[in-house]
Amino acid sequence: MNGKRAALALLLLLLAAPMMAQYNIKKLMDEGRRSLDQGYYVVALQIFQRVVGLRPDKNEAWYLSALSKYHLEDYKGAENDCSRAISIDPFIIDYVELRAMSRLREEKYDSAIVDFTHALEMNPDNCDYWFNRAYCYSQEHAFAIALQQLDYIEKRWPSFTAAKDLRQTILATQRLRGSH
């Protein structure tokens, strides 16, 4: 009888283990989100790295790890973690936006343009994506394209002053280049 009880107990433990593991992952994710919300980025990063160690297929953990790294100004690490999240689910705009911003901070403007373009395909009504892409074009010295982007922004969002400021910067840069 003891052998049957032991076998039954082992079977129940094996059946419950995935639920306990899932519960622990959920608990870790919740704890990581709280740490992130409170600005404890190092703690949050450690938690999310633990989660991706246990569940490398958990795209949200990769994204939240990237967000922690971004706040810690580890833009290369944030880009890499976002790329992992995007490889798991390429249709979540937050992942694409964070990778674009990380690439912008790394001055990888050509790659950021690709990401902002992808983000605009998913949400063409986001003024910030349009502006950031125009900024990246300006940093790549593609001034004509940047100015076209700014024309669109200024027509669609006339009160967006950053677009006007960037236009002035581009025009001043072009004047300086033309005078040399």
mmCIF file of N, CA, C and O in Angstrom, residues 55-149:
data_model
loop_
_atom_site.group_PDB
_atom_site.id
_atom_site.type_symbol
_atom_site.label_atom_id
_atom_site.label_comp_id
_atom_site.label_asym_id
_atom_site.label_seq_id
_atom_site.Cartn_x
_atom_site.Cartn_y
_atom_site.Cartn_z
ATOM 1 N N ARG A 55 12.503 30.838 -18.404
ATOM 2 C CA ARG A 55 11.566 30.774 -19.542
ATOM 3 C C ARG A 55 12.055 31.671 -20.673
ATOM 4 O O ARG A 55 11.582 32.798 -20.831
ATOM 5 N N PRO A 56 13.019 31.211 -21.466
ATOM 6 C CA PRO A 56 13.565 32.049 -22.533
ATOM 7 C C PRO A 56 12.553 32.389 -23.631
ATOM 8 O O PRO A 56 12.819 33.252 -24.464
ATOM 9 N N ASP A 57 11.390 31.747 -23.608
ATOM 10 C CA ASP A 57 10.357 32.029 -24.609
ATOM 11 C C ASP A 57 9.381 33.101 -24.128
ATOM 12 O O ASP A 57 8.424 33.418 -24.825
ATOM 13 N N LYS A 58 9.621 33.693 -22.985
ATOM 14 C CA LYS A 58 8.696 34.668 -22.392
ATOM 15 C C LYS A 58 9.051 36.064 -22.899
ATOM 16 O O LYS A 58 9.882 36.764 -22.315
ATOM 17 N N ASN A 59 8.416 36.477 -23.985
ATOM 18 C CA ASN A 59 8.749 37.738 -24.644
ATOM 19 C C ASN A 59 8.588 38.957 -23.736
ATOM 20 O O ASN A 59 9.382 39.884 -23.789
ATOM 21 N N GLU A 60 7.575 38.955 -22.885
ATOM 22 C CA GLU A 60 7.359 40.110 -22.016
ATOM 23 C C GLU A 60 8.519 40.285 -21.036
ATOM 24 O O GLU A 60 8.921 41.413 -20.726
ATOM 25 N N ALA A 61 9.083 39.191 -20.572
ATOM 26 C CA ALA A 61 10.230 39.281 -19.661
ATOM 27 C C ALA A 61 11.438 39.878 -20.375
ATOM 28 O O ALA A 61 12.177 40.684 -19.799
ATOM 29 N N TRP A 62 11.640 39.502 -21.641
ATOM 30 C CA TRP A 62 12.731 40.092 -22.418
ATOM 31 C C TRP A 62 12.512 41.594 -22.577
ATOM 32 O O TRP A 62 13.453 42.387 -22.435
ATOM 33 N N TYR A 63 11.277 41.980 -22.880
ATOM 34 C CA TYR A 63 10.966 43.405 -23.048
ATOM 35 C C TYR A 63 11.192 44.177 -21.746
ATOM 36 O O TYR A 63 11.804 45.250 -21.750
ATOM 37 N N LEU A 64 10.712 43.643 -20.627
ATOM 38 C CA LEU A 64 10.860 44.346 -19.357
ATOM 39 C C LEU A 64 12.319 44.384 -18.908
ATOM 40 O O LEU A 64 12.765 45.361 -18.294
ATOM 41 N N SER A 65 13.071 43.368 -19.251
ATOM 42 C CA SER A 65 14.514 43.398 -19.023
ATOM 43 C C SER A 65 15.134 44.525 -19.855
ATOM 44 O O SER A 65 15.967 45.294 -19.357
ATOM 45 N N ALA A 66 14.707 44.632 -21.098
ATOM 46 C CA ALA A 66 15.199 45.697 -21.980
ATOM 47 C C ALA A 66 14.844 47.073 -21.420
ATOM 48 O O ALA A 66 15.669 47.994 -21.436
ATOM 49 N N LEU A 67 13.636 47.212 -20.927
ATOM 50 C CA LEU A 67 13.197 48.483 -20.364
ATOM 51 C C LEU A 67 14.050 48.844 -19.142
ATOM 52 O O LEU A 67 14.445 50.010 -18.973
ATOM 53 N N SER A 68 14.348 47.868 -18.315
ATOM 54 C CA SER A 68 15.225 48.106 -17.156
ATOM 55 C C SER A 68 16.600 48.575 -17.633
ATOM 56 O O SER A 68 17.153 49.540 -17.100
ATOM 57 N N LYS A 69 17.144 47.891 -18.637
ATOM 58 C CA LYS A 69 18.457 48.273 -19.160
ATOM 59 C C LYS A 69 18.429 49.661 -19.775
ATOM 60 O O LYS A 69 19.374 50.440 -19.624
ATOM 61 N N TYR A 70 17.349 49.982 -20.464
ATOM 62 C CA TYR A 70 17.222 51.313 -21.072
ATOM 63 C C TYR A 70 17.291 52.387 -19.991
ATOM 64 O O TYR A 70 17.997 53.388 -20.139
ATOM 65 N N HIS A 71 16.568 52.178 -18.907
ATOM 66 C CA HIS A 71 16.593 53.151 -17.805
ATOM 67 C C HIS A 71 17.970 53.235 -17.154
ATOM 68 O O HIS A 71 18.328 54.275 -16.589
ATOM 69 N N LEU A 72 18.726 52.171 -17.234
ATOM 70 C CA LEU A 72 20.089 52.152 -16.701
ATOM 71 C C LEU A 72 21.114 52.634 -17.738
ATOM 72 O O LEU A 72 22.315 52.556 -17.505
ATOM 73 N N GLU A 73 20.626 53.095 -18.873
ATOM 74 C CA GLU A 73 21.428 53.613 -19.981
ATOM 75 C C GLU A 73 22.338 52.555 -20.612
ATOM 76 O O GLU A 73 23.382 52.867 -21.179
ATOM 77 N N ASP A 74 21.914 51.306 -20.525
ATOM 78 C CA ASP A 74 22.584 50.215 -21.234
ATOM 79 C C ASP A 74 21.798 49.995 -22.526
ATOM 80 O O ASP A 74 20.981 49.086 -22.629
ATOM 81 N N TYR A 75 22.034 50.866 -23.488
ATOM 82 C CA TYR A 75 21.227 50.855 -24.710
ATOM 83 C C TYR A 75 21.518 49.645 -25.589
ATOM 84 O O TYR A 75 20.611 49.117 -26.219
ATOM 85 N N LYS A 76 22.751 49.206 -25.614
ATOM 86 C CA LYS A 76 23.100 48.009 -26.389
ATOM 87 C C LYS A 76 22.385 46.795 -25.800
ATOM 88 O O LYS A 76 21.803 45.986 -26.530
ATOM 89 N N GLY A 77 22.410 46.658 -24.484
ATOM 90 C CA GLY A 77 21.709 45.554 -23.823
ATOM 91 C C GLY A 77 20.210 45.631 -24.053
ATOM 92 O O GLY A 77 19.550 44.611 -24.293
ATOM 93 N N ALA A 78 19.666 46.848 -23.997
ATOM 94 C CA ALA A 78 18.230 47.028 -24.243
ATOM 95 C C ALA A 78 17.884 46.631 -25.673
ATOM 96 O O ALA A 78 16.883 45.949 -25.920
ATOM 97 N N GLU A 79 18.727 47.038 -26.620
ATOM 98 C CA GLU A 79 18.495 46.669 -28.024
ATOM 99 C C GLU A 79 18.488 45.152 -28.185
ATOM 100 O O GLU A 79 17.604 44.584 -28.839
ATOM 101 N N ASN A 80 19.468 44.481 -27.580
ATOM 102 C CA ASN A 80 19.559 43.022 -27.706
ATOM 103 C C ASN A 80 18.344 42.330 -27.097
ATOM 104 O O ASN A 80 17.795 41.397 -27.690
ATOM 105 N N ASP A 81 17.922 42.768 -25.911
ATOM 106 C CA ASP A 81 16.766 42.145 -25.274
ATOM 107 C C ASP A 81 15.489 42.413 -26.059
ATOM 108 O O ASP A 81 14.629 41.535 -26.180
ATOM 109 N N CYS A 82 15.362 43.624 -26.612
ATOM 110 C CA CYS A 82 14.190 43.911 -27.457
ATOM 111 C C CYS A 82 14.192 43.023 -28.696
ATOM 112 O O CYS A 82 13.140 42.545 -29.116
ATOM 113 N N SER A 83 15.365 42.811 -29.257
ATOM 114 C CA SER A 83 15.451 41.936 -30.432
ATOM 115 C C SER A 83 14.978 40.531 -30.092
ATOM 116 O O SER A 83 14.296 39.890 -30.896
ATOM 117 N N ARG A 84 15.313 40.053 -28.894
ATOM 118 C CA ARG A 84 14.831 38.730 -28.468
ATOM 119 C C ARG A 84 13.313 38.735 -28.337
ATOM 120 O O ARG A 84 12.643 37.810 -28.779
ATOM 121 N N ALA A 85 12.760 39.791 -27.718
ATOM 122 C CA ALA A 85 11.299 39.880 -27.567
ATOM 123 C C ALA A 85 10.622 39.942 -28.933
ATOM 124 O O ALA A 85 9.615 39.268 -29.167
ATOM 125 N N ILE A 86 11.195 40.707 -29.846
ATOM 126 C CA ILE A 86 10.629 40.847 -31.193
ATOM 127 C C ILE A 86 10.711 39.530 -31.954
ATOM 128 O O ILE A 86 9.803 39.184 -32.712
ATOM 129 N N SER A 87 11.782 38.772 -31.731
ATOM 130 C CA SER A 87 11.896 37.482 -32.426
ATOM 131 C C SER A 87 10.803 36.519 -31.975
ATOM 132 O O SER A 87 10.394 35.648 -32.729
ATOM 133 N N ILE A 88 10.311 36.694 -30.760
ATOM 134 C CA ILE A 88 9.241 35.839 -30.246
ATOM 135 C C ILE A 88 7.878 36.349 -30.708
ATOM 136 O O ILE A 88 7.018 35.567 -31.103
ATOM 137 N N ASP A 89 7.686 37.681 -30.665
ATOM 138 C CA ASP A 89 6.420 38.270 -31.109
ATOM 139 C C ASP A 89 6.689 39.615 -31.773
ATOM 140 O O ASP A 89 6.836 40.629 -31.091
ATOM 141 N N PRO A 90 6.783 39.634 -33.106
ATOM 142 C CA PRO A 90 7.148 40.867 -33.817
ATOM 143 C C PRO A 90 6.007 41.889 -33.951
ATOM 144 O O PRO A 90 6.202 42.943 -34.540
ATOM 145 N N PHE A 91 4.846 41.588 -33.400
ATOM 146 C CA PHE A 91 3.693 42.454 -33.611
ATOM 147 C C PHE A 91 3.316 43.286 -32.390
ATOM 148 O O PHE A 91 2.226 43.833 -32.337
ATOM 149 N N ILE A 92 4.217 43.379 -31.425
ATOM 150 C CA ILE A 92 3.947 44.218 -30.260
ATOM 151 C C ILE A 92 4.755 45.498 -30.420
ATOM 152 O O ILE A 92 5.992 45.496 -30.399
ATOM 153 N N ILE A 93 4.032 46.580 -30.601
ATOM 154 C CA ILE A 93 4.642 47.853 -30.965
ATOM 155 C C ILE A 93 5.596 48.385 -29.896
ATOM 156 O O ILE A 93 6.594 49.025 -30.214
ATOM 157 N N ASP A 94 5.314 48.121 -28.629
ATOM 158 C CA ASP A 94 6.193 48.605 -27.563
ATOM 159 C C ASP A 94 7.600 48.045 -27.708
ATOM 160 O O ASP A 94 8.581 48.733 -27.414
ATOM 161 N N TYR A 95 7.716 46.810 -28.145
ATOM 162 C CA TYR A 95 9.025 46.192 -28.321
ATOM 163 C C TYR A 95 9.803 46.909 -29.428
ATOM 164 O O TYR A 95 10.985 47.204 -29.281
ATOM 165 N N VAL A 96 9.109 47.174 -30.529
ATOM 166 C CA VAL A 96 9.739 47.825 -31.678
ATOM 167 C C VAL A 96 10.134 49.259 -31.308
ATOM 168 O O VAL A 96 11.231 49.712 -31.640
ATOM 169 N N GLU A 97 9.249 49.948 -30.598
ATOM 170 C CA GLU A 97 9.541 51.334 -30.204
ATOM 171 C C GLU A 97 10.763 51.404 -29.284
ATOM 172 O O GLU A 97 11.640 52.249 -29.473
ATOM 173 N N LEU A 98 10.829 50.519 -28.301
ATOM 174 C CA LEU A 98 11.960 50.557 -27.377
ATOM 175 C C LEU A 98 13.269 50.220 -28.091
ATOM 176 O O LEU A 98 14.305 50.838 -27.827
ATOM 177 N N ARG A 99 13.214 49.275 -29.014
ATOM 178 C CA ARG A 99 14.441 48.971 -29.765
ATOM 179 C C ARG A 99 14.843 50.167 -30.627
ATOM 180 O O ARG A 99 16.019 50.517 -30.706
ATOM 181 N N ALA A 100 13.865 50.832 -31.229
ATOM 182 C CA ALA A 100 14.160 52.015 -32.036
ATOM 183 C C ALA A 100 14.801 53.107 -31.177
ATOM 184 O O ALA A 100 15.799 53.721 -31.580
ATOM 185 N N MET A 101 14.255 53.323 -29.996
ATOM 186 C CA MET A 101 14.806 54.347 -29.111
ATOM 187 C C MET A 101 16.200 53.964 -28.626
ATOM 188 O O MET A 101 17.085 54.824 -28.514
ATOM 189 N N SER A 102 16.412 52.682 -28.372
ATOM 190 C CA SER A 102 17.743 52.220 -27.967
ATOM 191 C C SER A 102 18.745 52.454 -29.084
ATOM 192 O O SER A 102 19.858 52.940 -28.845
ATOM 193 N N ARG A 103 18.339 52.139 -30.293
ATOM 194 C CA ARG A 103 19.225 52.342 -31.442
ATOM 195 C C ARG A 103 19.484 53.823 -31.674
ATOM 196 O O ARG A 103 20.604 54.209 -32.027
ATOM 197 N N LEU A 104 18.468 54.647 -31.466
ATOM 198 C CA LEU A 104 18.652 56.094 -31.599
ATOM 199 C C LEU A 104 19.704 56.564 -30.583
ATOM 200 O O LEU A 104 20.617 57.310 -30.931
ATOM 201 N N ARG A 105 19.599 56.095 -29.343
ATOM 202 C CA ARG A 105 20.552 56.483 -28.293
ATOM 203 C C ARG A 105 21.958 55.983 -28.605
ATOM 204 O O ARG A 105 22.939 56.610 -28.205
ATOM 205 N N GLU A 106 22.054 54.862 -29.313
ATOM 206 C CA GLU A 106 23.359 54.322 -29.707
ATOM 207 C C GLU A 106 23.881 54.997 -30.979
ATOM 208 O O GLU A 106 24.967 54.656 -31.446
ATOM 209 N N GLU A 107 23.092 55.894 -31.514
ATOM 210 C CA GLU A 107 23.401 56.591 -32.765
ATOM 211 C C GLU A 107 23.460 55.638 -33.958
ATOM 212 O O GLU A 107 24.197 55.851 -34.919
ATOM 213 N N LYS A 108 22.674 54.592 -33.911
ATOM 214 C CA LYS A 108 22.499 53.668 -35.033
ATOM 215 C C LYS A 108 21.250 54.133 -35.791
ATOM 216 O O LYS A 108 20.207 53.487 -35.773
ATOM 217 N N TYR A 109 21.386 55.276 -36.432
ATOM 218 C CA TYR A 109 20.218 55.938 -37.009
ATOM 219 C C TYR A 109 19.571 55.143 -38.127
ATOM 220 O O TYR A 109 18.348 55.115 -38.235
ATOM 221 N N ASP A 110 20.376 54.485 -38.955
ATOM 222 C CA ASP A 110 19.798 53.708 -40.052
ATOM 223 C C ASP A 110 18.920 52.568 -39.525
ATOM 224 O O ASP A 110 17.832 52.314 -40.036
ATOM 225 N N SER A 111 19.376 51.902 -38.472
ATOM 226 C CA SER A 111 18.582 50.825 -37.871
ATOM 227 C C SER A 111 17.351 51.374 -37.158
ATOM 228 O O SER A 111 16.281 50.759 -37.178
ATOM 229 N N ALA A 112 17.502 52.526 -36.519
ATOM 230 C CA ALA A 112 16.360 53.158 -35.842
ATOM 231 C C ALA A 112 15.297 53.546 -36.865
ATOM 232 O O ALA A 112 14.096 53.396 -36.601
ATOM 233 N N ILE A 113 15.714 54.012 -38.031
ATOM 234 C CA ILE A 113 14.765 54.367 -39.090
ATOM 235 C C ILE A 113 13.931 53.148 -39.475
ATOM 236 O O ILE A 113 12.708 53.237 -39.626
ATOM 237 N N VAL A 114 14.579 52.009 -39.610
ATOM 238 C CA VAL A 114 13.872 50.768 -39.955
ATOM 239 C C VAL A 114 12.822 50.458 -38.887
ATOM 240 O O VAL A 114 11.666 50.140 -39.192
ATOM 241 N N ASP A 115 13.219 50.567 -37.624
ATOM 242 C CA ASP A 115 12.280 50.267 -36.538
ATOM 243 C C ASP A 115 11.141 51.282 -36.469
ATOM 244 O O ASP A 115 9.985 50.909 -36.273
ATOM 245 N N PHE A 116 11.455 52.567 -36.610
ATOM 246 C CA PHE A 116 10.383 53.570 -36.575
ATOM 247 C C PHE A 116 9.430 53.389 -37.761
ATOM 248 O O PHE A 116 8.221 53.582 -37.630
ATOM 249 N N THR A 117 9.968 52.986 -38.897
ATOM 250 C CA THR A 117 9.115 52.716 -40.059
ATOM 251 C C THR A 117 8.186 51.545 -39.757
ATOM 252 O O THR A 117 6.985 51.601 -40.048
ATOM 253 N N HIS A 118 8.727 50.506 -39.147
ATOM 254 C CA HIS A 118 7.906 49.345 -38.765
ATOM 255 C C HIS A 118 6.839 49.762 -37.747
ATOM 256 O O HIS A 118 5.677 49.352 -37.852
ATOM 257 N N ALA A 119 7.217 50.578 -36.780
ATOM 258 C CA ALA A 119 6.256 51.056 -35.778
ATOM 259 C C ALA A 119 5.154 51.883 -36.447
ATOM 260 O O ALA A 119 3.975 51.766 -36.089
ATOM 261 N N LEU A 120 5.526 52.694 -37.432
ATOM 262 C CA LEU A 120 4.529 53.505 -38.147
ATOM 263 C C LEU A 120 3.589 52.650 -38.989
ATOM 264 O O LEU A 120 2.430 53.017 -39.180
ATOM 265 N N GLU A 121 4.080 51.518 -39.466
ATOM 266 C CA GLU A 121 3.192 50.599 -40.181
ATOM 267 C C GLU A 121 2.118 50.063 -39.244
ATOM 268 O O GLU A 121 0.985 49.833 -39.653
ATOM 269 N N MET A 122 2.484 49.882 -37.974
ATOM 270 C CA MET A 122 1.523 49.385 -36.994
ATOM 271 C C MET A 122 0.656 50.508 -36.421
ATOM 272 O O MET A 122 -0.491 50.267 -36.065
ATOM 273 N N ASN A 123 1.212 51.711 -36.323
ATOM 274 C CA ASN A 123 0.470 52.839 -35.764
ATOM 275 C C ASN A 123 0.876 54.122 -36.478
ATOM 276 O O ASN A 123 1.749 54.862 -36.002
ATOM 277 N N PRO A 124 0.233 54.415 -37.620
ATOM 278 C CA PRO A 124 0.614 55.603 -38.396
ATOM 279 C C PRO A 124 0.180 56.924 -37.763
ATOM 280 O O PRO A 124 0.536 57.992 -38.256
ATOM 281 N N ASP A 125 -0.544 56.866 -36.655
ATOM 282 C CA ASP A 125 -1.035 58.085 -36.015
ATOM 283 C C ASP A 125 -0.164 58.545 -34.855
ATOM 284 O O ASP A 125 -0.573 59.408 -34.072
ATOM 285 N N ASN A 126 1.018 57.995 -34.722
ATOM 286 C CA ASN A 126 1.890 58.359 -33.613
ATOM 287 C C ASN A 126 2.877 59.435 -34.069
ATOM 288 O O ASN A 126 3.828 59.155 -34.806
ATOM 289 N N CYS A 127 2.655 60.628 -33.606
ATOM 290 C CA CYS A 127 3.482 61.778 -33.981
ATOM 291 C C CYS A 127 4.943 61.587 -33.566
ATOM 292 O O CYS A 127 5.856 61.972 -34.294
ATOM 293 N N ASP A 128 5.161 60.994 -32.407
ATOM 294 C CA ASP A 128 6.534 60.791 -31.929
ATOM 295 C C ASP A 128 7.339 59.880 -32.862
ATOM 296 O O ASP A 128 8.528 60.115 -33.086
ATOM 297 N N TYR A 129 6.698 58.847 -33.395
ATOM 298 C CA TYR A 129 7.394 57.961 -34.329
ATOM 299 C C TYR A 129 7.804 58.731 -35.582
ATOM 300 O O TYR A 129 8.917 58.567 -36.081
ATOM 301 N N TRP A 130 6.881 59.551 -36.091
ATOM 302 C CA TRP A 130 7.191 60.360 -37.272
ATOM 303 C C TRP A 130 8.361 61.291 -36.981
ATOM 304 O O TRP A 130 9.296 61.410 -37.774
ATOM 305 N N PHE A 131 8.294 61.970 -35.830
ATOM 306 C CA PHE A 131 9.347 62.919 -35.485
ATOM 307 C C PHE A 131 10.690 62.219 -35.300
ATOM 308 O O PHE A 131 11.715 62.677 -35.816
ATOM 309 N N ASN A 132 10.700 61.122 -34.557
ATOM 310 C CA ASN A 132 11.960 60.425 -34.311
ATOM 311 C C ASN A 132 12.572 59.890 -35.597
ATOM 312 O O ASN A 132 13.794 59.916 -35.762
ATOM 313 N N ARG A 133 11.715 59.459 -36.514
ATOM 314 C CA ARG A 133 12.252 59.002 -37.799
ATOM 315 C C ARG A 133 12.845 60.183 -38.571
ATOM 316 O O ARG A 133 13.931 60.069 -39.142
ATOM 317 N N ALA A 134 12.153 61.331 -38.557
ATOM 318 C CA ALA A 134 12.683 62.523 -39.226
ATOM 319 C C ALA A 134 14.022 62.933 -38.599
ATOM 320 O O ALA A 134 14.975 63.281 -39.314
ATOM 321 N N TYR A 135 14.091 62.869 -37.276
ATOM 322 C CA TYR A 135 15.347 63.196 -36.589
ATOM 323 C C TYR A 135 16.466 62.258 -37.046
ATOM 324 O O TYR A 135 17.586 62.706 -37.324
ATOM 325 N N CYS A 136 16.176 60.972 -37.118
ATOM 326 C CA CYS A 136 17.186 60.002 -37.568
ATOM 327 C C CYS A 136 17.641 60.298 -38.992
ATOM 328 O O CYS A 136 18.842 60.238 -39.293
ATOM 329 N N TYR A 137 16.683 60.628 -39.870
ATOM 330 C CA TYR A 137 17.065 60.999 -41.239
ATOM 331 C C TYR A 137 17.990 62.216 -41.227
ATOM 332 O O TYR A 137 18.973 62.272 -41.972
ATOM 333 N N SER A 138 17.689 63.182 -40.368
ATOM 334 C CA SER A 138 18.536 64.383 -40.307
ATOM 335 C C SER A 138 19.940 64.023 -39.826
ATOM 336 O O SER A 138 20.925 64.586 -40.308
ATOM 337 N N GLN A 139 20.046 63.088 -38.891
ATOM 338 C CA GLN A 139 21.355 62.676 -38.393
ATOM 339 C C GLN A 139 22.139 61.885 -39.436
ATOM 340 O O GLN A 139 23.362 61.841 -39.386
ATOM 341 N N GLU A 140 21.421 61.278 -40.365
ATOM 342 C CA GLU A 140 22.054 60.550 -41.474
ATOM 343 C C GLU A 140 22.353 61.495 -42.650
ATOM 344 O O GLU A 140 22.769 61.049 -43.709
ATOM 345 N N HIS A 141 22.082 62.770 -42.460
ATOM 346 C CA HIS A 141 22.267 63.819 -43.473
ATOM 347 C C HIS A 141 21.362 63.624 -44.688
ATOM 348 O O HIS A 141 21.687 64.087 -45.776
ATOM 349 N N ALA A 142 20.252 62.939 -44.494
ATOM 350 C CA ALA A 142 19.228 62.795 -45.535
ATOM 351 C C ALA A 142 18.220 63.931 -45.304
ATOM 352 O O ALA A 142 17.075 63.703 -44.908
ATOM 353 N N PHE A 143 18.697 65.146 -45.519
ATOM 354 C CA PHE A 143 17.920 66.326 -45.149
ATOM 355 C C PHE A 143 16.626 66.458 -45.936
ATOM 356 O O PHE A 143 15.598 66.870 -45.385
ATOM 357 N N ALA A 144 16.644 66.111 -47.210
ATOM 358 C CA ALA A 144 15.430 66.232 -48.029
ATOM 359 C C ALA A 144 14.329 65.322 -47.485
ATOM 360 O O ALA A 144 13.167 65.742 -47.365
ATOM 361 N N ILE A 145 14.685 64.102 -47.132
ATOM 362 C CA ILE A 145 13.697 63.165 -46.586
ATOM 363 C C ILE A 145 13.215 63.654 -45.219
ATOM 364 O O ILE A 145 12.020 63.629 -44.925
ATOM 365 N N ALA A 146 14.144 64.124 -44.399
ATOM 366 C CA ALA A 146 13.770 64.638 -43.080
ATOM 367 C C ALA A 146 12.793 65.800 -43.214
ATOM 368 O O ALA A 146 11.797 65.868 -42.484
ATOM 369 N N LEU A 147 13.072 66.698 -44.146
ATOM 370 C CA LEU A 147 12.178 67.854 -44.340
ATOM 371 C C LEU A 147 10.802 67.427 -44.845
ATOM 372 O O LEU A 147 9.788 67.998 -44.444
ATOM 373 N N GLN A 148 10.742 66.402 -45.700
ATOM 374 C CA GLN A 148 9.447 65.875 -46.142
ATOM 375 C C GLN A 148 8.666 65.318 -44.956
ATOM 376 O O GLN A 148 7.460 65.549 -44.836
ATOM 377 N N GLN A 149 9.361 64.598 -44.090
ATOM 378 C CA GLN A 149 8.720 64.051 -42.892
ATOM 379 C C GLN A 149 8.185 65.189 -42.020
ATOM 380 O O GLN A 149 7.072 65.125 -41.503
#
